[in-house]
Coordinates of C-alpha atoms in Angstrom, one line a residue:
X28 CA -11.7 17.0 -25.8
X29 CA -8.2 16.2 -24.5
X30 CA -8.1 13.1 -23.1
X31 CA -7.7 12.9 -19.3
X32 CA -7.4 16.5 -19.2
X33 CA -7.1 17.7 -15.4
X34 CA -8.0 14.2 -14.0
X35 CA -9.0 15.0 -10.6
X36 CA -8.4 12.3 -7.5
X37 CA -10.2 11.3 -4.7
X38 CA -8.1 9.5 -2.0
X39 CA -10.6 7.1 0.3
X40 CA -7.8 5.0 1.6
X41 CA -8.8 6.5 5.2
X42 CA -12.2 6.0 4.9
X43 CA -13.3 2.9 2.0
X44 CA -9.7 1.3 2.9
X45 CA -10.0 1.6 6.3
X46 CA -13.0 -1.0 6.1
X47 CA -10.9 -3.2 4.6
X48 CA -11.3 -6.3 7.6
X49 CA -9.1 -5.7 9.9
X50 CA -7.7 -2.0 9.8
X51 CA -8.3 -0.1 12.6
X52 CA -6.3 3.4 12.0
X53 CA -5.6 6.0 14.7
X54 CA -5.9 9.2 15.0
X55 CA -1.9 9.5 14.6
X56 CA -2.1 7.2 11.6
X57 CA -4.8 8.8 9.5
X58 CA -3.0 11.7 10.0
X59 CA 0.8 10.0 8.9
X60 CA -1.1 9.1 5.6
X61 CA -3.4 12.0 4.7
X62 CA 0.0 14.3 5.6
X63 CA 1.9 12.0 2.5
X64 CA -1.4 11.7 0.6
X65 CA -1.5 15.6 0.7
X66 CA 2.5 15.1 -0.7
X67 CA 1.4 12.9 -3.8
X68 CA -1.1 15.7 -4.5
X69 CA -4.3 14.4 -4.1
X70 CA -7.4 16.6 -4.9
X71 CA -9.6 15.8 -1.9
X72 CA -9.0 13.0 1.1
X73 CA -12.1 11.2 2.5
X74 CA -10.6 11.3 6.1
X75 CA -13.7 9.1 7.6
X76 CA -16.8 9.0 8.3
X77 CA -18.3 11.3 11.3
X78 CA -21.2 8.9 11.5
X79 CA -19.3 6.4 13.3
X80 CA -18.2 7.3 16.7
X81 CA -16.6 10.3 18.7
X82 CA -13.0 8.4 17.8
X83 CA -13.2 8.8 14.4
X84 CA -14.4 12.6 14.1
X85 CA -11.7 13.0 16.3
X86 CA -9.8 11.4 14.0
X87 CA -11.1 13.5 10.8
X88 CA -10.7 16.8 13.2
X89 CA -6.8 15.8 13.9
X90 CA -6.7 15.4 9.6
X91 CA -8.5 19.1 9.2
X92 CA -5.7 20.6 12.1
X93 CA -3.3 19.8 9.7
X94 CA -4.1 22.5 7.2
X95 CA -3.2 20.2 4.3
X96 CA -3.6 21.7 0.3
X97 CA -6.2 19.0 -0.5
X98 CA -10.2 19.2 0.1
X99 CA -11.1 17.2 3.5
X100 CA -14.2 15.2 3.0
X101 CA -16.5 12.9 4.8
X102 CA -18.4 9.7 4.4
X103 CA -22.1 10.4 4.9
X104 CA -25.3 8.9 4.5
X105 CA -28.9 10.6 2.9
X106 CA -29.4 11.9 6.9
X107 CA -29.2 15.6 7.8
X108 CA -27.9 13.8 11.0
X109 CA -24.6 12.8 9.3
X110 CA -24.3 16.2 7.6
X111 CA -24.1 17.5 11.7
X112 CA -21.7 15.3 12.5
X113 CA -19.2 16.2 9.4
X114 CA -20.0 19.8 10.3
X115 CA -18.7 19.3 13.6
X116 CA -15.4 17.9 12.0
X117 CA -14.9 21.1 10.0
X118 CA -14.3 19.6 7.1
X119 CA -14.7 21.3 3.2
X120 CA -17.1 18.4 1.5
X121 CA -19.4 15.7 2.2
X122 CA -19.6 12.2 0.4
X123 CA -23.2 12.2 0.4
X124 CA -24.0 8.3 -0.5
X125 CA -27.8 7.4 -2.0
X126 CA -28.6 4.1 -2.4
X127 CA -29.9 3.7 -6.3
X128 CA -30.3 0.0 -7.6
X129 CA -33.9 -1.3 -6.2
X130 CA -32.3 -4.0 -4.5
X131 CA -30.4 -1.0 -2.5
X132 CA -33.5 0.5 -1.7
X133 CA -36.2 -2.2 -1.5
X134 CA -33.8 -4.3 0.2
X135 CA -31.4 -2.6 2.2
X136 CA -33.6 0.4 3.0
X137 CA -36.6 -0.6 2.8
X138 CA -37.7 2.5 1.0
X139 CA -39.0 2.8 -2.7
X140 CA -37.3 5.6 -5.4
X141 CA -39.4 9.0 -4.6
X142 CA -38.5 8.4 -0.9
X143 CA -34.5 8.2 -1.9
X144 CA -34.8 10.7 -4.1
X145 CA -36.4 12.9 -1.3
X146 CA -34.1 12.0 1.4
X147 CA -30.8 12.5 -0.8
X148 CA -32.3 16.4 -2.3
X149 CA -33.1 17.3 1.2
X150 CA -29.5 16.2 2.7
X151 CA -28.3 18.4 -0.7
X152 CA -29.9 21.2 0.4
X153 CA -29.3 21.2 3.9
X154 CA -25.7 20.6 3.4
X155 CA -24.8 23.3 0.9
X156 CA -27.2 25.8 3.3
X157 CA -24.1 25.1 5.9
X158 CA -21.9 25.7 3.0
X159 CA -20.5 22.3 2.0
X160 CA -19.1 21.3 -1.4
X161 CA -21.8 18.1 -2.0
X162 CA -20.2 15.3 -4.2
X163 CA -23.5 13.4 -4.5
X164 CA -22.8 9.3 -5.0
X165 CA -25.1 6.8 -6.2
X166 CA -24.4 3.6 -4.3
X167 CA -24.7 0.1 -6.6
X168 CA -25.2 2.8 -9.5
X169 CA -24.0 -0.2 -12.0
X170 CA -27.2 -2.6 -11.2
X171 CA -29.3 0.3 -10.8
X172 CA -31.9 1.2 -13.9
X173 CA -29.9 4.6 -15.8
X174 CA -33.0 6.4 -16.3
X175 CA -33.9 6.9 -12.7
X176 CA -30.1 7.4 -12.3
X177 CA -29.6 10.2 -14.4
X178 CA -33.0 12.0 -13.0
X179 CA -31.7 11.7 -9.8
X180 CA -28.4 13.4 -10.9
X181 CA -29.9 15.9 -12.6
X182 CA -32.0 16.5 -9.4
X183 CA -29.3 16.8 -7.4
X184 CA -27.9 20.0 -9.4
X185 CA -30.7 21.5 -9.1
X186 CA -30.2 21.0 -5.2
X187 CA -26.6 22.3 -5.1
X188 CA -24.2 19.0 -5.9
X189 CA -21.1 20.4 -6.8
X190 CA -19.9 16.9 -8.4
X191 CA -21.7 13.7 -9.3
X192 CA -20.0 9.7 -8.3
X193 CA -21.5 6.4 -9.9
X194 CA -20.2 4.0 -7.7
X195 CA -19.9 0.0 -9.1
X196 CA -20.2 -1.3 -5.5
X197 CA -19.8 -4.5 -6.3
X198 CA -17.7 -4.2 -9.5
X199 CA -19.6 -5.7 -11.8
X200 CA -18.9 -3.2 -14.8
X201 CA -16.6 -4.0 -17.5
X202 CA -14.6 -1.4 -19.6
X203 CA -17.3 -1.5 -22.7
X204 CA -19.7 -0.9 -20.8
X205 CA -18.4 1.4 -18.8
X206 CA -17.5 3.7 -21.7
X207 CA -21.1 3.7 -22.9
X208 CA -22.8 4.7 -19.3
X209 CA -20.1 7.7 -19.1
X210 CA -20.4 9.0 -22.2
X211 CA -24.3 8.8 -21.8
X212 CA -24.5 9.8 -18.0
X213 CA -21.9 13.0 -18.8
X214 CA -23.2 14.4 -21.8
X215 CA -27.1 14.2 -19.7
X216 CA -26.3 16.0 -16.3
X217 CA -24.5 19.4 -15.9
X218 CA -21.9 18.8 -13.4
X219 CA -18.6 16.8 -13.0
X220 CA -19.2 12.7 -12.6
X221 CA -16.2 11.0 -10.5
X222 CA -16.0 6.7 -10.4
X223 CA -15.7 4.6 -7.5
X224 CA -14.9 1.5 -8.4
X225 CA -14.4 -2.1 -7.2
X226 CA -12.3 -4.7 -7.7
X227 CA -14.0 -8.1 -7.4
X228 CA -13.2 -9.2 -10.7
X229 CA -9.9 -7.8 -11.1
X230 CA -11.0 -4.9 -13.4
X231 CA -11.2 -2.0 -10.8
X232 CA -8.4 0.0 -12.6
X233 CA -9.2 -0.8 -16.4
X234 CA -13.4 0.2 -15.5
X235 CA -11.5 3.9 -13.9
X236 CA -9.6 4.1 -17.2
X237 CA -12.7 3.4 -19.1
X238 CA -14.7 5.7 -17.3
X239 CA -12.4 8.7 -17.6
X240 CA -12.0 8.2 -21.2
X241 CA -15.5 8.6 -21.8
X242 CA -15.7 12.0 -20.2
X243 CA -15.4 11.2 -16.0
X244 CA -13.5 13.8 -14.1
X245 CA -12.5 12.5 -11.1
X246 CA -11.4 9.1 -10.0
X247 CA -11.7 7.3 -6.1
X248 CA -8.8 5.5 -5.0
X249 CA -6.7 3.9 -2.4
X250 CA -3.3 3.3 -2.2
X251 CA -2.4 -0.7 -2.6
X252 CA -6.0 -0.8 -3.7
X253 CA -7.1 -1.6 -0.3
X254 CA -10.5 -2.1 0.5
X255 CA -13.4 -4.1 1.3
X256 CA -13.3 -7.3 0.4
X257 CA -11.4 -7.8 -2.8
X258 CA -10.5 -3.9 -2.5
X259 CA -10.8 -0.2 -4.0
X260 CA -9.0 1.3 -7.4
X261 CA -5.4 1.1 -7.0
X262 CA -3.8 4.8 -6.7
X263 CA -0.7 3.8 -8.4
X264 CA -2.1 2.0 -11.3
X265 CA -4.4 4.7 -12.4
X266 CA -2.2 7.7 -12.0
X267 CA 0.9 5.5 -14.1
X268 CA -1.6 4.0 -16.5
X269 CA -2.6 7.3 -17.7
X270 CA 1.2 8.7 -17.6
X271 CA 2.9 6.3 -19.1
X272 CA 0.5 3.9 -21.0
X273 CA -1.6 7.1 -22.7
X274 CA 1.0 9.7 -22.0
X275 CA -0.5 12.2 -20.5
X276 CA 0.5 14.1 -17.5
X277 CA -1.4 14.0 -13.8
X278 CA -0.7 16.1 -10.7
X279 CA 0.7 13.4 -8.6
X280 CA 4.1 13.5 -7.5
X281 CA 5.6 9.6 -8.9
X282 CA 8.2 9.7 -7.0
X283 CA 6.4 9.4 -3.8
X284 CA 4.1 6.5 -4.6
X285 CA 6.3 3.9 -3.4
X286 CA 7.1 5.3 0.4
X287 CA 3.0 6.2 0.5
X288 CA 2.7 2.7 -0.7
X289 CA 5.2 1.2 2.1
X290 CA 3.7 3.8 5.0
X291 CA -0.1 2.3 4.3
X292 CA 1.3 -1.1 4.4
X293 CA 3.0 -0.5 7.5
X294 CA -0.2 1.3 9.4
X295 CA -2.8 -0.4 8.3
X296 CA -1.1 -4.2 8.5
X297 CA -1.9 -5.2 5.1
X298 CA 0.8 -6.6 2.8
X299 CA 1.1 -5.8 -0.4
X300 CA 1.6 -9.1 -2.6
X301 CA 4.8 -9.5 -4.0
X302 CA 3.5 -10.0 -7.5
X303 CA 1.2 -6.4 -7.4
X304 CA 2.0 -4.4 -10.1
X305 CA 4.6 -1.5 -9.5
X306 CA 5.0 -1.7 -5.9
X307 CA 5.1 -5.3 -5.4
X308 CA 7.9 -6.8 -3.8
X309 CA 9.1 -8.3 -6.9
X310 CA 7.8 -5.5 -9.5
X311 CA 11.5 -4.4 -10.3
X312 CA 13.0 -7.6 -8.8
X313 CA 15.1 -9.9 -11.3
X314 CA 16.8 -13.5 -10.9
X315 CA 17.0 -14.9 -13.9
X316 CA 20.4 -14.8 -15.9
X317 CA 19.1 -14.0 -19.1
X318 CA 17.3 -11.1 -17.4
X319 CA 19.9 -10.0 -15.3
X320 CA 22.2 -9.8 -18.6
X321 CA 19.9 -8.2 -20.4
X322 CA 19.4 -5.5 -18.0
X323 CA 23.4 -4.8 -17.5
X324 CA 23.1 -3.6 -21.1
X325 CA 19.6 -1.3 -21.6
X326 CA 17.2 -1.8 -18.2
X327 CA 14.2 -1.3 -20.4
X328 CA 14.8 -4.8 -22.0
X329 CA 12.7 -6.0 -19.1
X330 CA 11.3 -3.3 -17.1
X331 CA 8.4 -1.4 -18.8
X332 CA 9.2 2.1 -16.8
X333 CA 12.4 3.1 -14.1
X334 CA 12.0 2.0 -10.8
X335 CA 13.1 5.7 -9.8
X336 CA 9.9 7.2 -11.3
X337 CA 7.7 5.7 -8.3
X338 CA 10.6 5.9 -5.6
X339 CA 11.9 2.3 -6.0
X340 CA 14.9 1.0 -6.6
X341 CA 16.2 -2.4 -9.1
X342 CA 16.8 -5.4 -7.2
X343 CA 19.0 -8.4 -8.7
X344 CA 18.5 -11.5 -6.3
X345 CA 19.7 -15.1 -6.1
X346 CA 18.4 -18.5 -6.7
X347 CA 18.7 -21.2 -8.9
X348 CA 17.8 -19.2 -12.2
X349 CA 20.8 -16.7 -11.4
X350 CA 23.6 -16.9 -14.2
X351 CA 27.1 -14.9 -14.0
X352 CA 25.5 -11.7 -15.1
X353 CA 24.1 -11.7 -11.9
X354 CA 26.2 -13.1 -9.2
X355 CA 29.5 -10.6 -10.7
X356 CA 27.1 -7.4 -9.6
X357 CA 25.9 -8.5 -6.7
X358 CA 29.5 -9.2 -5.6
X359 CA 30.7 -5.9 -7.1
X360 CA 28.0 -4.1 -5.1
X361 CA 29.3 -6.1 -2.4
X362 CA 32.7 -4.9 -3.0
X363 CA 34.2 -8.1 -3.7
X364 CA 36.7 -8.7 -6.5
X365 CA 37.0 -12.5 -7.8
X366 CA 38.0 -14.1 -10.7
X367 CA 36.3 -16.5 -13.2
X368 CA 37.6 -19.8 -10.9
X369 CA 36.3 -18.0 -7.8
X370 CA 33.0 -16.8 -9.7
X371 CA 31.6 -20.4 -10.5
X372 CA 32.6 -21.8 -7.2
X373 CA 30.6 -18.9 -5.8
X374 CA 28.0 -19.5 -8.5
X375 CA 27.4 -23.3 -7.9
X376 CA 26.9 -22.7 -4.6
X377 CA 24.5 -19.9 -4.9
X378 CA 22.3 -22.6 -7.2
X379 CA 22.8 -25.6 -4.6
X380 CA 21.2 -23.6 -2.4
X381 CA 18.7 -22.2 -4.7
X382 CA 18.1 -26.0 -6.1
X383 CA 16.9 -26.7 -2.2
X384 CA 14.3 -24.3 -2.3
X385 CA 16.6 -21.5 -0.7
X386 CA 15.7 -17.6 -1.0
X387 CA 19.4 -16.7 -1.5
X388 CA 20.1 -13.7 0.8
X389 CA 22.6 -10.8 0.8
X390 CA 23.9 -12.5 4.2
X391 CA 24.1 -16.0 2.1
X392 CA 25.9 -14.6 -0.3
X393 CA 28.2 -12.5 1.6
X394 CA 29.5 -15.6 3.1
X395 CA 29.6 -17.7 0.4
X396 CA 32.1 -15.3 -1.2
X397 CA 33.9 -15.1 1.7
X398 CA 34.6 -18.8 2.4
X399 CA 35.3 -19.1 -1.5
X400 CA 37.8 -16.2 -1.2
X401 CA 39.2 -17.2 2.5
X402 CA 38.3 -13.8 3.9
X403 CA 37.9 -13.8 7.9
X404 CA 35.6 -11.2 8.9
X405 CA 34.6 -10.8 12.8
X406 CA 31.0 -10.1 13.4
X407 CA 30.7 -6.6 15.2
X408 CA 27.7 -7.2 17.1
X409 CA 27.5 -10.6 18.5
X410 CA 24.9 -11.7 21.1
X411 CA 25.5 -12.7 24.7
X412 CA 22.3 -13.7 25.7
X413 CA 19.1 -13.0 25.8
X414 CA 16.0 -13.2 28.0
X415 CA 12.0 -13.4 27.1
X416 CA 8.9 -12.7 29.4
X417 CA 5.7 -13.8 27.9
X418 CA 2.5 -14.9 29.0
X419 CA -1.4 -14.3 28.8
X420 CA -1.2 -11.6 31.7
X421 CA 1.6 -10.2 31.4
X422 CA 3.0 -7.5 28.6
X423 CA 5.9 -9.5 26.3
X424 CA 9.4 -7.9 26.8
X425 CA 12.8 -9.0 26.2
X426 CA 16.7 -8.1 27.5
X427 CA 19.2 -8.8 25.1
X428 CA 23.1 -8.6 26.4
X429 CA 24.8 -7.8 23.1
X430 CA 28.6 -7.1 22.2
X431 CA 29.0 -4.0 20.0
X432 CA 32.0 -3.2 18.5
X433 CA 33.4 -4.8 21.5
X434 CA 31.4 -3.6 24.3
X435 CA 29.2 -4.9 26.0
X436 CA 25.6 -3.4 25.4
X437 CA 22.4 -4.3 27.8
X438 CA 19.1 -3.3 26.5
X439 CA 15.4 -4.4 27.2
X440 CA 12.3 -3.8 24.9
X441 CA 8.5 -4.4 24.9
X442 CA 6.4 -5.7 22.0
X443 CA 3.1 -7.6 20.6
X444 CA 4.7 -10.5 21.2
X445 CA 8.1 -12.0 22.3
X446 CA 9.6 -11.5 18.8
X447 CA 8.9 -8.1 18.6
X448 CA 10.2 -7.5 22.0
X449 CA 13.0 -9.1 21.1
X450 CA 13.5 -6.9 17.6
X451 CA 12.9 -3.8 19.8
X452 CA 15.4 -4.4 22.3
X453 CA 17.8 -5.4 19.4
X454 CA 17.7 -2.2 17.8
X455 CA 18.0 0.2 20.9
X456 CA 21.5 -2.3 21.4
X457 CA 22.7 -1.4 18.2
X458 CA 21.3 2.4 18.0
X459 CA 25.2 3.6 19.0
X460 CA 26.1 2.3 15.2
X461 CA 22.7 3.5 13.4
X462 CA 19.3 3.3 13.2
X463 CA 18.2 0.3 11.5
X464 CA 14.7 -0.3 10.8
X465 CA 13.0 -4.1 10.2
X466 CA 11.4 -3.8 6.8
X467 CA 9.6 -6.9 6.1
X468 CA 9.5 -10.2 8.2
X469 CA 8.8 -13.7 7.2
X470 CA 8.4 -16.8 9.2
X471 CA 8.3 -20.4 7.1
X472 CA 8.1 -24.1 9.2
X473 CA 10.6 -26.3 7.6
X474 CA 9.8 -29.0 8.9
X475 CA 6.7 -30.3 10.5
X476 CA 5.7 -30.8 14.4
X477 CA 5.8 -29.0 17.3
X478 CA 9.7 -29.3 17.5
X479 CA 9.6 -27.9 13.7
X480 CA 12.8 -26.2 12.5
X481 CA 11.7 -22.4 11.0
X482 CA 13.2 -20.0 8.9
X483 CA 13.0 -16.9 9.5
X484 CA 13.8 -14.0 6.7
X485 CA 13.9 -10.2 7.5
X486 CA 14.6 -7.4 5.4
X487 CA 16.4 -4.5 7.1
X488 CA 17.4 -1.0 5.8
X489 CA 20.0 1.3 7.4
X490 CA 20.4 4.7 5.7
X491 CA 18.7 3.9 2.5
X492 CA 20.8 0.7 2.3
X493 CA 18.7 -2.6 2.6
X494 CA 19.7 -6.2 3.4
X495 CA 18.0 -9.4 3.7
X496 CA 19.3 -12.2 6.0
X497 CA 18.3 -15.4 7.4
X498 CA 17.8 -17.5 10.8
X499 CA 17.0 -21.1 10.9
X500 CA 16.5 -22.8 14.3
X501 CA 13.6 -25.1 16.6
X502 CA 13.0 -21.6 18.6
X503 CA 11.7 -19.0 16.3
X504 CA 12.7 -16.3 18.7
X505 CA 16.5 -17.7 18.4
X506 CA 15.6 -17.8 14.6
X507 CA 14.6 -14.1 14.5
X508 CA 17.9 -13.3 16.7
X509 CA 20.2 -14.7 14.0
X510 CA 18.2 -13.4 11.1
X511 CA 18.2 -9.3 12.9
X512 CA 22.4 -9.9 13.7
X513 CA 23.2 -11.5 10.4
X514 CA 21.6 -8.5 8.3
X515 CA 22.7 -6.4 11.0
X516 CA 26.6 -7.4 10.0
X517 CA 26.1 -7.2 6.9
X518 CA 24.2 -3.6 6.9
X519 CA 27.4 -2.3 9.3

């Protein structure tokens, strides 16, 4: 057997990672991500689950309309009822669910095996009779006893399951074990086994490695990992786990993975942690000197892969830890040209403000080398004033009187609150000189009380080019104003 030989994947991001607390996806959003998940190359995209209320099959319909490559699936339970209701959506398969562990179906169901075992052949049947592809899952299949398991597996077959799924519901499996239920499970029942694993103890990923080593087919994932509670399989890990760690070639398109990452981020509201592997914030991010240095000379000193093969790009930032190596390219990137005198003057500075706790930002930077090097620059879009309209009745919206380029530029914007009113009406002033879109914003009290100073960090991006800036003041809407025109100036 070839190891991970046409690894198969199942995308639930719009139906397991849309009960992650909190996510509430529209119709318009499940579509923005199933339309990119289609581009990474998923197999098949669980789009819902038609169970749970006329919005969502209208939801899963809006996916189907979209005549994507991959299989459109469904959530549903051991109920013919649920099998109408995915039938209504039009979609290809079903993700027909049975409760297995006794505490599942003593518990949850009150129900005992033979009853499960009846419902879940009877919901087989009926499905494939309305000609369904049946990937038959068995819910809390890692406390549940692997006799009774594999029976109802190779029951299931019989009934017309095109595919098998043990899900570890709670993930309590660990590789080792994991290998030994696979290899037993796959070599027992005549169809392909997919796993859905969970990441409660951090070992989501290395269980899905495990599995498909010892003979699984297909693996569920989300992108970011998201999820209930401590979340799903990461998308990205498995997929670049199995092509660069065991060198063997999937069907994903790499290069994607990062703006999928950054779309489900945006949509569903969930940050990804800067620390997350690959697509963190700080996964190709580097500050230290040593580092930096190294890099300038071969970038795998201290990056396992290139950034580039996911869609992301190296960043070299500032602080305290920076050394020469990486204060002379930001400044050439910068365009600036100094010599060594200039250099550790900017240098110094650069680690005072790291040594006070400072995030060091392109905006810092740029005028720390400009006050060392006596440049005066004149801001292009400087504000006038600005007016906010907020309350518990009334919708948030801002007017911002800016100066662009010299002229003088009224706009008004509405928002979820009075900063993001105040962002939106921002960039329609400044849409004459680009589109520039607010990445990432960060909000940090200084100091305490109700009178505290904040800081306020975006990152913006105009034309693939990205900046970060800062704004500290008592209002946090002022703070967000000079954050948005300081990275603005520097973007233009």
């Amino acid at each position: 057997m070839i190891l991970f030989e046409n690894v198969r994947f199942l995308d639930t991001t719009l139906r397991d990672g849309e009960q992650t607390p909190g996510v509430a996806l529209t119709s318009e959003d499940k579509v923005a991500i199933a339309t990119k998940l289609d581009e990474l190359g998923v197999n098949v995209i669980e789009a819902g689950s038609a169970i749970t209320s006329e919005g969502e099959r209208e939801s899963i319909r809006a996916v189907v309309a979209e005549g994507l490559d991959a299989e459109i699936c469904s959530y549903c339970r051991i109920m013919k009822q649920d099998v109408d209701y995915a039938l209504e959506c039009d979609v290809d398969s079903i993700h027909l669910v049975a409760p297995v562990s006794d505490l599942h179906i003593n518990v949850k169901l009150r129900k005992d095996r033979e009853s499960v075992r009846k419902m879940a052949m009877e919901t087989t049947e009926y499905a494939k009779e309305h000609g369904l592809i049946v990937e038959l899952s068995g819910e809390d299949a890692s406390r549940a006893d692997l006799e009774f398991l594999k029976s109802l597996y190779s029951d299931g077959v019989d009934a017309g399951a095109d595919r098998l799924c043990f899900c570890d519901t709670v993930g309590l499996l660990v590789p080792e074990k994991t290998g030994e239920i696979f290899t037993d499970i796959t070599s027992a029942v005549n169809a392909p086994v997919s796993i859905h694993c969970h990441d409660d103890f951090g070992l989501a990923t290395s269980n899905t490695i495990a599995a498909l080593r010892a003979g699984a087919k297909q693996a569920h994932v989300t992108m970011n990992g998201i999820g209930e509670r401590s979340g799903n399989t990461s998308l990205e890990e498995v997929v670049m786990t199995i092509e660069w760690l065991y060198k063997c070639k999937t069907d994903i398109n790499t290069t994607e993975i990062f703006k999928a990452s950054r779309l489900v981020s945006r949509l569903t509201g969930i940050p990804v942690a800067p620390n997350k592997s690959l697509i963190g914030g700080n996964a190709f991010t580097h500050e230290a000197g040593i580092h930096v240095h190294g890099l300038l000379a071969d970038t795998s000193t201290y990056e396992p892969i290139k950034p580039e093969i996911i869609g992301r790009e190296r960043k070299v930032v500032l602080g305290k830890h920076a050394g020469k190596s990486s204060v002379t390219l930001a400044l050439k990137e910068m365009g600036f040209d100094v010599d060594d005198m200039q250099l550790h003057e900017i240098l110094d500075r650069v680690k005072e403000l790291g040594d006070h706790g400072k995030k060091v930002t392109d905006a810092d930077l740029q005028s720390i080398a400009e006050t060392v090097l006596n440049i005066q620059r004149e801001a292009k879009v400087v504000m006038d004033e600005y007016t906010v309209v907020s309350g518990n009745r009334v919708t948030p919206t801002a007017s911002v009187k800016l100066r662009v380029d010299g002229r003088e530029v009224v706009e008004a914007g509405i928002g979820d609150g009075p900063v993001d009113a105040t962002v939106d009406s921002i960039r329609k002033a400044v849409a004459s000189i680009g589109d520039v879109q607010l990445e990432e914003y960060h909000v940090d009290a200084i100091s305490g009380g109700t009178d505290a100073l904040v800081e306020v960090l975006v990152k913006l991006s105009k034309d693939g080019k990205m900046v970060t800036s800062r704004g500290a003041r008592t209002d946090i809407v002022m703070a967000s104003v000079e954050a948005m025109l300081n990275g603005i100036n520097r973007l233009i």
